[in-house]
mmCIF file of C-alpha atoms in Angstrom:
data_model
loop_
_atom_site.group_PDB
_atom_site.id
_atom_site.type_symbol
_atom_site.label_atom_id
_atom_site.label_comp_id
_atom_site.label_asym_id
_atom_site.label_seq_id
_atom_site.Cartn_x
_atom_site.Cartn_y
_atom_site.Cartn_z
ATOM 1 C CA MET A 175 14.773 -8.226 -26.091
ATOM 2 C CA LEU A 176 15.978 -10.245 -23.099
ATOM 3 C CA ASN A 177 13.145 -8.909 -20.912
ATOM 4 C CA ASN A 178 10.594 -9.866 -23.573
ATOM 5 C CA PHE A 179 12.030 -13.385 -23.719
ATOM 6 C CA ARG A 180 11.851 -13.734 -19.938
ATOM 7 C CA PHE A 181 8.259 -12.491 -19.914
ATOM 8 C CA THR A 182 7.235 -14.928 -22.663
ATOM 9 C CA TYR A 183 8.953 -17.808 -20.885
ATOM 10 C CA LYS A 184 7.314 -17.021 -17.533
ATOM 11 C CA LYS A 185 3.924 -16.794 -19.189
ATOM 12 C CA ALA A 186 4.385 -20.086 -21.036
ATOM 13 C CA THR A 187 5.480 -21.896 -17.856
ATOM 14 C CA TYR A 188 2.941 -20.264 -15.512
ATOM 15 C CA LYS A 189 1.492 -22.640 -12.935
ATOM 16 C CA TYR A 190 -1.867 -22.173 -11.267
ATOM 17 C CA SER A 191 -2.350 -22.898 -7.596
ATOM 18 C CA SER A 192 -3.110 -26.508 -6.765
ATOM 19 C CA SER A 193 -5.634 -25.375 -4.160
ATOM 20 C CA ASP A 194 -9.029 -24.488 -5.582
ATOM 21 C CA PHE A 195 -12.098 -23.660 -3.536
ATOM 22 C CA LYS A 196 -15.578 -22.268 -3.844
ATOM 23 C CA ILE A 197 -16.770 -19.366 -1.745
ATOM 24 C CA ASN A 198 -20.269 -18.722 -0.471
ATOM 25 C CA ASP A 199 -22.377 -15.637 -1.144
ATOM 26 C CA ASP A 200 -21.409 -14.243 2.264
ATOM 27 C CA GLN A 201 -17.675 -14.594 1.560
ATOM 28 C CA ILE A 202 -15.192 -12.717 -0.616
ATOM 29 C CA SER A 203 -11.925 -14.045 -2.009
ATOM 30 C CA LEU A 204 -8.909 -11.749 -1.613
ATOM 31 C CA PHE A 205 -5.160 -11.916 -2.122
ATOM 32 C CA TRP A 206 -2.788 -9.930 0.057
ATOM 33 C CA TRP A 207 0.882 -10.364 0.922
ATOM 34 C CA ARG A 208 1.012 -12.204 4.232
ATOM 35 C CA GLU A 209 4.497 -13.702 4.402
ATOM 36 C CA LYS A 210 5.543 -10.959 6.837
ATOM 37 C CA GLU A 211 3.332 -9.064 9.270
ATOM 38 C CA ASN A 212 2.919 -5.567 7.860
ATOM 39 C CA LEU A 213 0.135 -3.060 8.481
ATOM 40 C CA GLY A 214 -0.187 -2.043 4.829
ATOM 41 C CA ASP A 215 -0.879 -5.615 3.797
ATOM 42 C CA ALA A 216 -2.800 -6.721 6.886
ATOM 43 C CA LEU A 217 -5.421 -3.979 6.661
ATOM 44 C CA ASN A 218 -6.732 -5.654 3.481
ATOM 45 C CA LEU A 219 -8.681 -8.135 5.569
ATOM 46 C CA ASP A 220 -10.194 -5.606 8.004
ATOM 47 C CA LEU A 221 -11.030 -3.007 5.375
ATOM 48 C CA VAL A 222 -12.583 -5.369 2.837
ATOM 49 C CA GLU A 223 -14.712 -7.064 5.493
ATOM 50 C CA LYS A 224 -15.994 -3.680 6.667
ATOM 51 C CA ILE A 225 -16.747 -2.459 3.135
ATOM 52 C CA SER A 226 -18.310 -5.672 1.843
ATOM 53 C CA CYS A 227 -19.937 -6.941 5.065
ATOM 54 C CA LYS A 228 -18.620 -10.356 4.054
ATOM 55 C CA LYS A 229 -16.058 -12.734 5.500
ATOM 56 C CA VAL A 230 -12.722 -12.460 3.696
ATOM 57 C CA ILE A 231 -11.091 -15.677 2.485
ATOM 58 C CA TRP A 232 -7.421 -15.501 1.519
ATOM 59 C CA SER A 233 -6.624 -16.543 -2.043
ATOM 60 C CA ASP A 234 -3.418 -17.404 -3.853
ATOM 61 C CA HIS A 235 -2.521 -14.838 -6.511
ATOM 62 C CA ASN A 236 -2.255 -17.684 -9.026
ATOM 63 C CA SER A 237 -5.713 -19.021 -8.207
ATOM 64 C CA ARG A 238 -7.905 -20.703 -10.806
ATOM 65 C CA SER A 239 -10.913 -18.995 -9.227
ATOM 66 C CA GLU A 240 -11.939 -15.335 -9.198
ATOM 67 C CA TYR A 241 -10.336 -13.219 -6.483
ATOM 68 C CA ASN A 242 -9.707 -9.559 -5.564
ATOM 69 C CA MET A 243 -6.584 -7.438 -5.153
ATOM 70 C CA VAL A 244 -7.069 -4.256 -3.116
ATOM 71 C CA VAL A 245 -4.250 -2.716 -1.025
ATOM 72 C CA GLY A 246 -0.582 -3.013 -1.846
ATOM 73 C CA SER A 247 2.037 -3.138 -4.607
ATOM 74 C CA VAL A 248 0.867 -6.539 -5.781
ATOM 75 C CA LEU A 249 -0.685 -5.963 -9.202
ATOM 76 C CA GLN A 250 2.260 -7.546 -11.023
ATOM 77 C CA LEU A 251 1.231 -10.862 -9.423
ATOM 78 C CA ALA A 252 -2.304 -10.791 -10.863
ATOM 79 C CA ASN A 253 -3.598 -13.403 -13.266
ATOM 80 C CA SER A 254 -6.684 -13.355 -15.481
ATOM 81 C CA ASN A 255 -8.966 -14.207 -12.543
ATOM 82 C CA ALA A 256 -8.026 -11.096 -10.555
ATOM 83 C CA LYS A 257 -10.327 -8.126 -10.016
ATOM 84 C CA ILE A 258 -8.306 -5.010 -9.171
ATOM 85 C CA TRP A 259 -9.539 -2.196 -6.970
ATOM 86 C CA GLY A 260 -6.851 0.161 -5.699
ATOM 87 C CA ALA A 261 -3.752 -2.028 -5.969
ATOM 88 C CA GLY A 262 -0.579 -0.770 -7.635
ATOM 89 C CA LEU A 263 2.533 -2.022 -9.366
ATOM 90 C CA ILE A 264 5.799 -2.322 -7.449
ATOM 91 C CA SER A 265 8.137 -0.620 -9.928
ATOM 92 C CA HIS A 266 8.422 1.103 -13.297
ATOM 93 C CA ASN A 267 9.313 -2.155 -15.053
ATOM 94 C CA ALA A 268 6.697 -4.377 -13.387
ATOM 95 C CA ARG A 269 3.777 -5.890 -15.295
ATOM 96 C CA PRO A 270 1.319 -8.754 -14.757
ATOM 97 C CA LEU A 271 1.767 -11.850 -16.901
ATOM 98 C CA PHE A 272 -1.936 -11.786 -17.781
ATOM 99 C CA ALA A 273 -4.510 -9.030 -18.120
ATOM 100 C CA PRO A 274 -6.678 -9.036 -14.961
ATOM 101 C CA LYS A 275 -10.325 -9.968 -15.282
ATOM 102 C CA LYS A 276 -11.355 -6.390 -14.479
ATOM 103 C CA VAL A 277 -9.680 -3.226 -13.242
ATOM 104 C CA PHE A 278 -11.965 -0.893 -11.263
ATOM 105 C CA ALA A 279 -9.331 1.489 -9.872
ATOM 106 C CA VAL A 280 -5.586 1.575 -9.282
ATOM 107 C CA ARG A 281 -3.335 3.289 -6.763
ATOM 108 C CA GLY A 282 -2.158 6.017 -9.135
ATOM 109 C CA PRO A 283 -1.657 7.229 -12.715
ATOM 110 C CA MET A 284 1.817 5.739 -13.085
ATOM 111 C CA THR A 285 0.342 2.278 -12.510
ATOM 112 C CA ARG A 286 -2.424 3.066 -15.009
ATOM 113 C CA ASP A 287 0.069 4.248 -17.629
ATOM 114 C CA LEU A 288 1.990 0.990 -17.382
ATOM 115 C CA LEU A 289 -1.166 -1.112 -17.659
ATOM 116 C CA ARG A 290 -2.257 0.813 -20.726
ATOM 117 C CA LYS A 291 1.214 0.399 -22.227
ATOM 118 C CA TYR A 292 0.525 -3.330 -22.168
ATOM 119 C CA ASN A 293 -3.030 -2.926 -23.549
ATOM 120 C CA ILE A 294 -4.777 -3.565 -20.235
ATOM 121 C CA ASP A 295 -7.965 -1.547 -19.797
ATOM 122 C CA CYS A 296 -7.880 0.715 -16.737
ATOM 123 C CA PRO A 297 -10.201 3.602 -15.815
ATOM 124 C CA GLU A 298 -8.931 6.972 -14.592
ATOM 125 C CA ILE A 299 -9.933 6.216 -11.010
ATOM 126 C CA TYR A 300 -7.146 6.444 -8.473
ATOM 127 C CA GLY A 301 -6.429 6.013 -4.798
ATOM 128 C CA ASP A 302 -5.108 3.609 -2.215
ATOM 129 C CA PRO A 303 -8.137 2.112 -0.396
ATOM 130 C CA ALA A 304 -6.403 2.800 2.935
ATOM 131 C CA LEU A 305 -7.535 6.401 2.389
ATOM 132 C CA LEU A 306 -11.043 5.147 3.204
ATOM 133 C CA LEU A 307 -10.135 4.122 6.753
ATOM 134 C CA PRO A 308 -11.823 7.177 8.370
ATOM 135 C CA LYS A 309 -15.175 5.910 7.033
ATOM 136 C CA PHE A 310 -14.827 2.812 9.211
ATOM 137 C CA TYR A 311 -12.463 3.707 12.069
ATOM 138 C CA SER A 312 -12.487 6.510 14.581
ATOM 139 C CA ALA A 313 -9.317 7.792 16.212
ATOM 140 C CA SER A 314 -8.230 9.687 19.296
ATOM 141 C CA TYR A 315 -6.799 13.102 18.406
ATOM 142 C CA SER A 316 -5.229 13.747 21.812
ATOM 143 C CA LYS A 317 -1.659 14.695 20.896
ATOM 144 C CA LYS A 318 1.110 12.995 22.857
ATOM 145 C CA TYR A 319 4.075 13.520 20.523
ATOM 146 C CA LYS A 320 5.440 16.171 18.211
ATOM 147 C CA ILE A 321 6.636 13.608 15.675
ATOM 148 C CA GLY A 322 5.868 9.986 14.922
ATOM 149 C CA ILE A 323 8.397 8.033 12.857
ATOM 150 C CA VAL A 324 7.164 5.051 10.833
ATOM 151 C CA PRO A 325 10.113 3.059 9.466
ATOM 152 C CA HIS A 326 9.563 0.567 6.653
ATOM 153 C CA PHE A 327 10.175 -2.892 8.104
ATOM 154 C CA ILE A 328 13.461 -3.024 6.181
ATOM 155 C CA ASP A 329 14.577 0.107 8.060
ATOM 156 C CA LYS A 330 13.612 -0.870 11.612
ATOM 157 C CA ASN A 331 17.140 -1.723 12.700
ATOM 158 C CA SER A 332 18.759 1.434 11.330
ATOM 159 C CA ARG A 333 21.413 2.629 13.743
ATOM 160 C CA ASN A 334 19.929 6.035 14.536
ATOM 161 C CA LEU A 335 16.529 4.493 15.322
ATOM 162 C CA LEU A 336 18.155 2.362 17.995
ATOM 163 C CA ASN A 337 19.881 5.297 19.710
ATOM 164 C CA ASP A 338 18.316 7.496 22.369
ATOM 165 C CA ILE A 339 15.602 9.655 20.867
ATOM 166 C CA PRO A 340 13.771 12.667 22.316
ATOM 167 C CA ASP A 341 10.669 11.953 24.394
ATOM 168 C CA TRP A 342 8.596 14.027 21.946
ATOM 169 C CA VAL A 343 9.319 11.467 19.200
ATOM 170 C CA ASN A 344 7.497 8.127 18.967
ATOM 171 C CA ILE A 345 8.683 5.226 16.802
ATOM 172 C CA ILE A 346 5.583 3.539 15.351
ATOM 173 C CA ASP A 347 5.884 -0.119 14.389
ATOM 174 C CA ILE A 348 4.576 -0.927 10.884
ATOM 175 C CA GLU A 349 4.882 -4.654 11.621
ATOM 176 C CA THR A 350 1.456 -5.039 13.173
ATOM 177 C CA SER A 351 -1.968 -6.287 12.126
ATOM 178 C CA ASP A 352 -3.741 -4.075 14.687
ATOM 179 C CA VAL A 353 -5.239 -1.419 12.408
ATOM 180 C CA GLN A 354 -6.958 0.551 15.187
ATOM 181 C CA LEU A 355 -3.793 0.712 17.298
ATOM 182 C CA PHE A 356 -1.762 1.955 14.342
ATOM 183 C CA ILE A 357 -4.342 4.645 13.512
ATOM 184 C CA ASN A 358 -4.354 5.819 17.141
ATOM 185 C CA GLN A 359 -0.565 6.039 17.197
ATOM 186 C CA ILE A 360 -0.528 8.093 13.981
ATOM 187 C CA CYS A 361 -3.183 10.472 15.300
ATOM 188 C CA GLU A 362 -1.367 10.984 18.614
ATOM 189 C CA CYS A 363 1.370 12.819 16.685
ATOM 190 C CA GLU A 364 1.402 16.355 15.294
ATOM 191 C CA PHE A 365 3.593 15.281 12.348
ATOM 192 C CA ILE A 366 4.614 11.980 10.759
ATOM 193 C CA LEU A 367 7.926 10.985 9.191
ATOM 194 C CA SER A 368 7.729 7.737 7.269
ATOM 195 C CA SER A 369 9.819 5.548 4.994
ATOM 196 C CA SER A 370 6.765 3.286 4.666
ATOM 197 C CA LEU A 371 4.199 4.366 2.079
ATOM 198 C CA HIS A 372 1.261 3.374 4.284
ATOM 199 C CA GLY A 373 2.551 5.499 7.121
ATOM 200 C CA ILE A 374 2.109 8.474 4.797
ATOM 201 C CA ILE A 375 -1.196 7.288 3.319
ATOM 202 C CA ILE A 376 -2.823 6.779 6.713
ATOM 203 C CA ALA A 377 -1.477 10.126 7.919
ATOM 204 C CA ASP A 378 -3.101 11.753 4.868
ATOM 205 C CA ALA A 379 -6.352 9.902 5.523
ATOM 206 C CA PHE A 380 -6.592 11.289 9.070
ATOM 207 C CA GLY A 381 -5.324 14.779 8.304
ATOM 208 C CA ILE A 382 -1.848 14.513 9.856
ATOM 209 C CA PRO A 383 0.907 16.352 7.909
ATOM 210 C CA SER A 384 3.793 14.087 6.965
ATOM 211 C CA ALA A 385 7.097 13.892 5.123
ATOM 212 C CA ARG A 386 8.810 11.020 3.383
ATOM 213 C CA VAL A 387 12.189 9.970 4.756
ATOM 214 C CA SER A 388 14.667 7.168 4.080
ATOM 215 C CA PHE A 389 17.017 5.233 6.302
ATOM 216 C CA THR A 390 18.331 2.796 3.645
ATOM 217 C CA ASN A 391 18.135 2.371 -0.121
ATOM 218 C CA LYS A 392 16.779 -1.174 0.130
ATOM 219 C CA ILE A 393 13.050 -0.635 -0.491
ATOM 220 C CA ILE A 394 11.992 -2.611 -3.574
ATOM 221 C CA GLY A 395 10.895 -0.432 -6.465
ATOM 222 C CA GLY A 396 12.616 2.707 -5.216
ATOM 223 C CA ASP A 397 10.538 5.854 -5.687
ATOM 224 C CA PHE A 398 7.886 4.330 -7.953
ATOM 225 C CA LYS A 399 5.073 3.550 -5.521
ATOM 226 C CA PHE A 400 5.612 6.805 -3.621
ATOM 227 C CA GLN A 401 5.422 8.899 -6.783
ATOM 228 C CA ASP A 402 2.447 6.886 -8.063
ATOM 229 C CA TYR A 403 0.540 7.647 -4.871
ATOM 230 C CA SER A 404 1.672 11.274 -4.613
ATOM 231 C CA LEU A 405 0.086 12.127 -7.970
ATOM 232 C CA THR A 406 -3.344 11.126 -6.635
ATOM 233 C CA VAL A 407 -3.224 13.530 -3.668
ATOM 234 C CA ASP A 408 -1.389 16.475 -5.235
ATOM 235 C CA ARG A 409 1.750 16.116 -3.145
ATOM 236 C CA LYS A 410 4.825 17.985 -4.330
ATOM 237 C CA HIS A 411 8.546 17.273 -3.910
ATOM 238 C CA PHE A 412 7.988 13.709 -2.754
ATOM 239 C CA LYS A 413 11.633 12.687 -2.763
ATOM 240 C CA ALA A 414 12.764 11.159 0.513
ATOM 241 C CA VAL A 415 14.808 13.130 3.038
ATOM 242 C CA ASP A 416 17.854 10.983 3.840
ATOM 243 C CA LEU A 417 18.044 10.348 7.585
ATOM 244 C CA SER A 418 20.431 7.408 7.382
ATOM 245 C CA ASN A 419 23.176 9.281 9.241
ATOM 246 C CA ALA A 420 21.109 11.961 10.941
ATOM 247 C CA VAL A 421 20.780 12.551 14.641
ATOM 248 C CA LEU A 422 17.068 12.496 15.455
ATOM 249 C CA GLY A 423 16.684 15.842 17.170
ATOM 250 C CA PRO A 424 15.085 19.305 16.818
ATOM 251 C CA GLU A 425 16.061 19.558 13.127
ATOM 252 C CA LEU A 426 13.232 17.118 12.376
ATOM 253 C CA LEU A 427 10.738 19.872 13.141
ATOM 254 C CA ASN A 428 12.022 21.929 10.203
ATOM 255 C CA LEU A 429 11.303 19.383 7.460
ATOM 256 C CA ASN A 430 8.768 20.084 4.723
ATOM 257 C CA TYR A 431 5.631 18.446 6.098
ATOM 258 C CA GLN A 432 2.708 18.201 3.700
ATOM 259 C CA LEU A 433 -0.891 17.036 3.771
ATOM 260 C CA GLY A 434 -2.261 15.222 0.759
ATOM 261 C CA CYS A 435 -5.436 16.538 -0.871
ATOM 262 C CA VAL A 436 -7.678 13.507 -0.356
ATOM 263 C CA ASN A 437 -10.868 12.906 -2.349
ATOM 264 C CA THR A 438 -12.105 9.327 -2.212
ATOM 265 C CA ASP A 439 -15.575 9.713 -3.752
ATOM 266 C CA ASP A 440 -14.748 8.112 -7.125
ATOM 267 C CA LEU A 441 -12.635 5.421 -5.496
ATOM 268 C CA PHE A 442 -15.386 4.430 -3.085
ATOM 269 C CA ASP A 443 -18.097 4.541 -5.773
ATOM 270 C CA SER A 444 -16.009 2.238 -7.996
ATOM 271 C CA CYS A 445 -15.663 -0.494 -5.349
ATOM 272 C CA PRO A 446 -17.134 -3.704 -6.817
ATOM 273 C CA PHE A 447 -18.055 -5.274 -3.476
ATOM 274 C CA ARG A 448 -19.317 -2.413 -1.324
ATOM 275 C CA THR A 449 -22.769 -2.799 0.172
#
């Protein structure tokens, strides 16, 4: 009852952005989270420009004008002007205040189930658009490391990541906007350990086996986005391996590395702005 009251109050007091603008035919309006540099959010711009062959213009999520949401756990921020292709919800109790203008695809079936629970139309088309990166980026497959570790930005200062680590392990920084560099670093490793969802997604996209790990319990939404994604690529046992107190040594080689079963045909065909 209290949650319903809060939802009704937020909806009644919703404020649209004061900035309103028109875009040209050779531009596309897109919201992504940009308050902190993060590869998963930053690749929105690069990927959408490559798919659409248009210049991307950032939009507020509370815009009065039509805009797109593509990569990230941002769907709960959508209003009735949003067109959704591949975005997901952040947690099991998240929901947008308004039904989006159109949903073309979502990250996974758990997001779809929640949208349908709130009477929002959503097709059975799934996948994070980052899985499409190999269509637009090449990568070097010269292996330099046994394992690459991709900490979520919340985890970067975990104690065991700051200690001496073996020279066959590479710590890959998720706080970058350089998509090509990040792809190269992933592909230079035989295996990937990641507490960031997009570390795992990009490893899947380029055929690098990976495992989910955790260094803290501070990631917003807990398991939700990981499980939502895992159901689209037939990954099993996607609970995180707790490395918060682990010594980063040879034991890492014995973890259960998996490779997602990636099929992006329906996702790509559903894209509303591809050329």
